[in-house]
């Protein structure tokens, strides 16, 4: 039964890979489309800035705002973890 599942998974992976290769062929096109007017390319620094640094900065800003504006730490904990008991057993 284990070989059957492995064969099925392999066939699925091969089929998925083949479909992805067939569908990505327009990405390798060498002819320009009508109305295509690409601008100048990005430099390495610009590419890293837009696709690496900018998302990290946006994530950090959002995470910082969530932590600063979080009001749950100001609420009083009313569960049993907040209750202290003192046993004054005097004989």
mmCIF file with all atom_site columns, C-alpha atoms in Angstrom:
data_model
loop_
_atom_site.group_PDB
_atom_site.id
_atom_site.type_symbol
_atom_site.label_atom_id
_atom_site.label_alt_id
_atom_site.label_comp_id
_atom_site.label_asym_id
_atom_site.label_entity_id
_atom_site.label_seq_id
_atom_site.pdbx_PDB_ins_code
_atom_site.Cartn_x
_atom_site.Cartn_y
_atom_site.Cartn_z
_atom_site.occupancy
_atom_site.B_iso_or_equiv
_atom_site.pdbx_formal_charge
_atom_site.auth_seq_id
_atom_site.auth_comp_id
_atom_site.auth_asym_id
_atom_site.auth_atom_id
_atom_site.pdbx_PDB_model_num
ATOM 1  C CA . UNK A 1 1  ? 0.000  0.000  0.000   1.00 0.00 ? 1  UNK A CA 1
ATOM 2  C CA . UNK A 1 2  ? 2.919  2.337  0.721   1.00 0.00 ? 2  UNK A CA 1
ATOM 3  C CA . UNK A 1 3  ? 4.327  1.928  -2.806  1.00 0.00 ? 3  UNK A CA 1
ATOM 4  C CA . UNK A 1 4  ? 0.944  2.775  -4.260  1.00 0.00 ? 4  UNK A CA 1
ATOM 5  C CA . UNK A 1 5  ? 0.776  6.046  -2.312  1.00 0.00 ? 5  UNK A CA 1
ATOM 6  C CA . UNK A 1 6  ? 4.346  6.921  -3.299  1.00 0.00 ? 6  UNK A CA 1
ATOM 7  C CA . UNK A 1 7  ? 3.558  6.247  -6.954  1.00 0.00 ? 7  UNK A CA 1
ATOM 8  C CA . UNK A 1 8  ? 0.430  8.375  -6.718  1.00 0.00 ? 8  UNK A CA 1
ATOM 9  C CA . UNK A 1 9  ? 2.358  11.249 -5.089  1.00 0.00 ? 9  UNK A CA 1
ATOM 10 C CA . UNK A 1 10 ? 5.094  11.019 -7.722  1.00 0.00 ? 10 UNK A CA 1
ATOM 11 C CA . UNK A 1 11 ? 2.570  11.063 -10.564 1.00 0.00 ? 11 UNK A CA 1
ATOM 12 C CA . UNK A 1 12 ? 0.829  14.061 -9.026  1.00 0.00 ? 12 UNK A CA 1
ATOM 13 C CA . UNK A 1 13 ? 4.121  15.934 -8.628  1.00 0.00 ? 13 UNK A CA 1
ATOM 14 C CA . UNK A 1 14 ? 5.163  15.125 -12.202 1.00 0.00 ? 14 UNK A CA 1
ATOM 15 C CA . UNK A 1 15 ? 1.789  16.188 -13.579 1.00 0.00 ? 15 UNK A CA 1
ATOM 16 C CA . UNK A 1 16 ? 1.829  19.417 -11.610 1.00 0.00 ? 16 UNK A CA 1
ATOM 17 C CA . UNK A 1 17 ? 5.357  20.207 -12.788 1.00 0.00 ? 17 UNK A CA 1
ATOM 18 C CA . UNK A 1 18 ? 4.432  19.505 -16.402 1.00 0.00 ? 18 UNK A CA 1
ATOM 19 C CA . UNK A 1 19 ? 1.363  21.733 -16.214 1.00 0.00 ? 19 UNK A CA 1
ATOM 20 C CA . UNK A 1 20 ? 3.382  24.546 -14.650 1.00 0.00 ? 20 UNK A CA 1
ATOM 21 C CA . UNK A 1 21 ? 5.985  24.289 -17.410 1.00 0.00 ? 21 UNK A CA 1
ATOM 22 C CA . UNK A 1 22 ? 3.330  24.331 -20.114 1.00 0.00 ? 22 UNK A CA 1
ATOM 23 C CA . UNK A 1 23 ? 1.528  27.310 -18.610 1.00 0.00 ? 23 UNK A CA 1
ATOM 24 C CA . UNK A 1 24 ? 4.719  29.328 -18.092 1.00 0.00 ? 24 UNK A CA 1
ATOM 25 C CA . UNK A 1 25 ? 5.735  29.284 -21.755 1.00 0.00 ? 25 UNK A CA 1
ATOM 26 C CA . UNK A 1 26 ? 4.391  32.821 -22.389 1.00 0.00 ? 26 UNK A CA 1
ATOM 27 C CA . UNK A 1 27 ? 6.858  34.083 -19.793 1.00 0.00 ? 27 UNK A CA 1
ATOM 28 C CA . UNK A 1 28 ? 9.671  33.041 -22.123 1.00 0.00 ? 28 UNK A CA 1
ATOM 29 C CA . UNK A 1 29 ? 8.249  34.880 -25.142 1.00 0.00 ? 29 UNK A CA 1
ATOM 30 C CA . UNK A 1 30 ? 10.783 36.793 -27.187 1.00 0.00 ? 30 UNK A CA 1
ATOM 31 C CA . UNK A 1 31 ? 8.347  38.839 -29.264 1.00 0.00 ? 31 UNK A CA 1
ATOM 32 C CA . UNK A 1 32 ? 6.881  42.038 -27.891 1.00 0.00 ? 32 UNK A CA 1
ATOM 33 C CA . UNK A 1 33 ? 3.132  42.473 -27.557 1.00 0.00 ? 33 UNK A CA 1
ATOM 34 C CA . UNK A 1 34 ? 1.258  45.326 -29.190 1.00 0.00 ? 34 UNK A CA 1
ATOM 35 C CA . UNK A 1 35 ? 1.221  48.372 -26.965 1.00 0.00 ? 35 UNK A CA 1
ATOM 36 C CA . UNK A 1 36 ? 4.038  47.003 -24.835 1.00 0.00 ? 36 UNK A CA 1
ATOM 37 C CA . UNK A 1 37 ? 6.099  49.891 -23.496 1.00 0.00 ? 37 UNK A CA 1
ATOM 38 C CA . UNK A 1 38 ? 8.394  48.690 -20.719 1.00 0.00 ? 38 UNK A CA 1
ATOM 39 C CA . UNK A 1 39 ? 10.263 51.257 -18.695 1.00 0.00 ? 39 UNK A CA 1
ATOM 40 C CA . UNK A 1 40 ? 13.848 51.157 -17.602 1.00 0.00 ? 40 UNK A CA 1
ATOM 41 C CA . UNK A 1 41 ? 14.921 48.217 -15.490 1.00 0.00 ? 41 UNK A CA 1
ATOM 42 C CA . UNK A 1 42 ? 15.563 48.350 -11.766 1.00 0.00 ? 42 UNK A CA 1
ATOM 43 C CA . UNK A 1 43 ? 19.077 48.302 -10.383 1.00 0.00 ? 43 UNK A CA 1
ATOM 44 C CA . UNK A 1 44 ? 20.106 45.716 -7.812  1.00 0.00 ? 44 UNK A CA 1
ATOM 45 C CA . UNK A 1 45 ? 19.756 48.239 -4.987  1.00 0.00 ? 45 UNK A CA 1
ATOM 46 C CA . UNK A 1 46 ? 16.303 49.321 -6.168  1.00 0.00 ? 46 UNK A CA 1
ATOM 47 C CA . UNK A 1 47 ? 15.192 45.699 -6.493  1.00 0.00 ? 47 UNK A CA 1
ATOM 48 C CA . UNK A 1 48 ? 16.391 44.847 -2.987  1.00 0.00 ? 48 UNK A CA 1
ATOM 49 C CA . UNK A 1 49 ? 14.768 48.003 -1.658  1.00 0.00 ? 49 UNK A CA 1
ATOM 50 C CA . UNK A 1 50 ? 11.361 47.299 -3.189  1.00 0.00 ? 50 UNK A CA 1
ATOM 51 C CA . UNK A 1 51 ? 11.164 43.542 -2.716  1.00 0.00 ? 51 UNK A CA 1
ATOM 52 C CA . UNK A 1 52 ? 13.172 42.920 0.482   1.00 0.00 ? 52 UNK A CA 1
ATOM 53 C CA . UNK A 1 53 ? 13.606 46.049 2.588   1.00 0.00 ? 53 UNK A CA 1
ATOM 54 C CA . UNK A 1 54 ? 10.192 47.661 1.983   1.00 0.00 ? 54 UNK A CA 1
ATOM 55 C CA . UNK A 1 55 ? 8.165  44.565 3.044   1.00 0.00 ? 55 UNK A CA 1
ATOM 56 C CA . UNK A 1 56 ? 10.329 44.148 6.155   1.00 0.00 ? 56 UNK A CA 1
ATOM 57 C CA . UNK A 1 57 ? 9.834  47.814 7.081   1.00 0.00 ? 57 UNK A CA 1
ATOM 58 C CA . UNK A 1 58 ? 6.075  47.597 6.490   1.00 0.00 ? 58 UNK A CA 1
ATOM 59 C CA . UNK A 1 59 ? 5.891  44.453 8.639   1.00 0.00 ? 59 UNK A CA 1
ATOM 60 C CA . UNK A 1 60 ? 7.920  46.109 11.404  1.00 0.00 ? 60 UNK A CA 1
ATOM 61 C CA . UNK A 1 61 ? 5.706  49.216 11.371  1.00 0.00 ? 61 UNK A CA 1
ATOM 62 C CA . UNK A 1 62 ? 2.508  47.154 11.561  1.00 0.00 ? 62 UNK A CA 1
ATOM 63 C CA . UNK A 1 63 ? 3.917  44.919 14.316  1.00 0.00 ? 63 UNK A CA 1
ATOM 64 C CA . UNK A 1 64 ? 5.099  47.980 16.242  1.00 0.00 ? 64 UNK A CA 1
ATOM 65 C CA . UNK A 1 65 ? 1.703  49.650 15.978  1.00 0.00 ? 65 UNK A CA 1
ATOM 66 C CA . UNK A 1 66 ? -0.020 46.488 17.176  1.00 0.00 ? 66 UNK A CA 1
ATOM 67 C CA . UNK A 1 67 ? 2.299  46.213 20.180  1.00 0.00 ? 67 UNK A CA 1
ATOM 68 C CA . UNK A 1 68 ? 2.050  49.907 21.081  1.00 0.00 ? 68 UNK A CA 1
ATOM 69 C CA . UNK A 1 69 ? -1.711 50.144 20.666  1.00 0.00 ? 69 UNK A CA 1
ATOM 70 C CA . UNK A 1 70 ? -2.463 46.817 22.381  1.00 0.00 ? 70 UNK A CA 1
ATOM 71 C CA . UNK A 1 71 ? -4.721 47.499 25.339  1.00 0.00 ? 71 UNK A CA 1
ATOM 72 C CA . UNK A 1 72 ? -5.064 43.971 26.684  1.00 0.00 ? 72 UNK A CA 1
ATOM 73 C CA . UNK A 1 73 ? -2.129 44.414 29.070  1.00 0.00 ? 73 UNK A CA 1
ATOM 74 C CA . UNK A 1 74 ? -3.969 47.222 30.855  1.00 0.00 ? 74 UNK A CA 1
ATOM 75 C CA . UNK A 1 75 ? -6.984 45.070 31.682  1.00 0.00 ? 75 UNK A CA 1
ATOM 76 C CA . UNK A 1 76 ? -7.104 43.456 35.086  1.00 0.00 ? 76 UNK A CA 1
ATOM 77 C CA . UNK A 1 77 ? -6.695 39.706 35.044  1.00 0.00 ? 77 UNK A CA 1
ATOM 78 C CA . UNK A 1 78 ? -9.729 38.290 36.836  1.00 0.00 ? 78 UNK A CA 1
ATOM 79 C CA . UNK A 1 79 ? -8.806 34.642 36.527  1.00 0.00 ? 79 UNK A CA 1
ATOM 80 C CA . UNK A 1 80 ? -7.478 32.453 39.302  1.00 0.00 ? 80 UNK A CA 1
ATOM 81 C CA . UNK A 1 81 ? -3.909 33.264 38.286  1.00 0.00 ? 81 UNK A CA 1
ATOM 82 C CA . UNK A 1 82 ? -4.419 36.690 39.881  1.00 0.00 ? 82 UNK A CA 1
ATOM 83 C CA . UNK A 1 83 ? -5.839 35.455 43.199  1.00 0.00 ? 83 UNK A CA 1
ATOM 84 C CA . UNK A 1 84 ? -3.477 35.160 46.122  1.00 0.00 ? 84 UNK A CA 1
ATOM 85 C CA . UNK A 1 85 ? -4.440 33.207 49.191  1.00 0.00 ? 85 UNK A CA 1
ATOM 86 C CA . UNK A 1 86 ? -2.834 33.429 52.577  1.00 0.00 ? 86 UNK A CA 1
ATOM 87 C CA . UNK A 1 87 ? -3.401 30.595 54.956  1.00 0.00 ? 87 UNK A CA 1
ATOM 88 C CA . UNK A 1 88 ? -3.188 31.844 58.510  1.00 0.00 ? 88 UNK A CA 1
ATOM 89 C CA . UNK A 1 89 ? -3.620 28.631 60.442  1.00 0.00 ? 89 UNK A CA 1
ATOM 90 C CA . UNK A 1 90 ? -3.197 29.353 64.126  1.00 0.00 ? 90 UNK A CA 1
ATOM 91 C CA . UNK A 1 91 ? -3.572 26.629 66.665  1.00 0.00 ? 91 UNK A CA 1
#
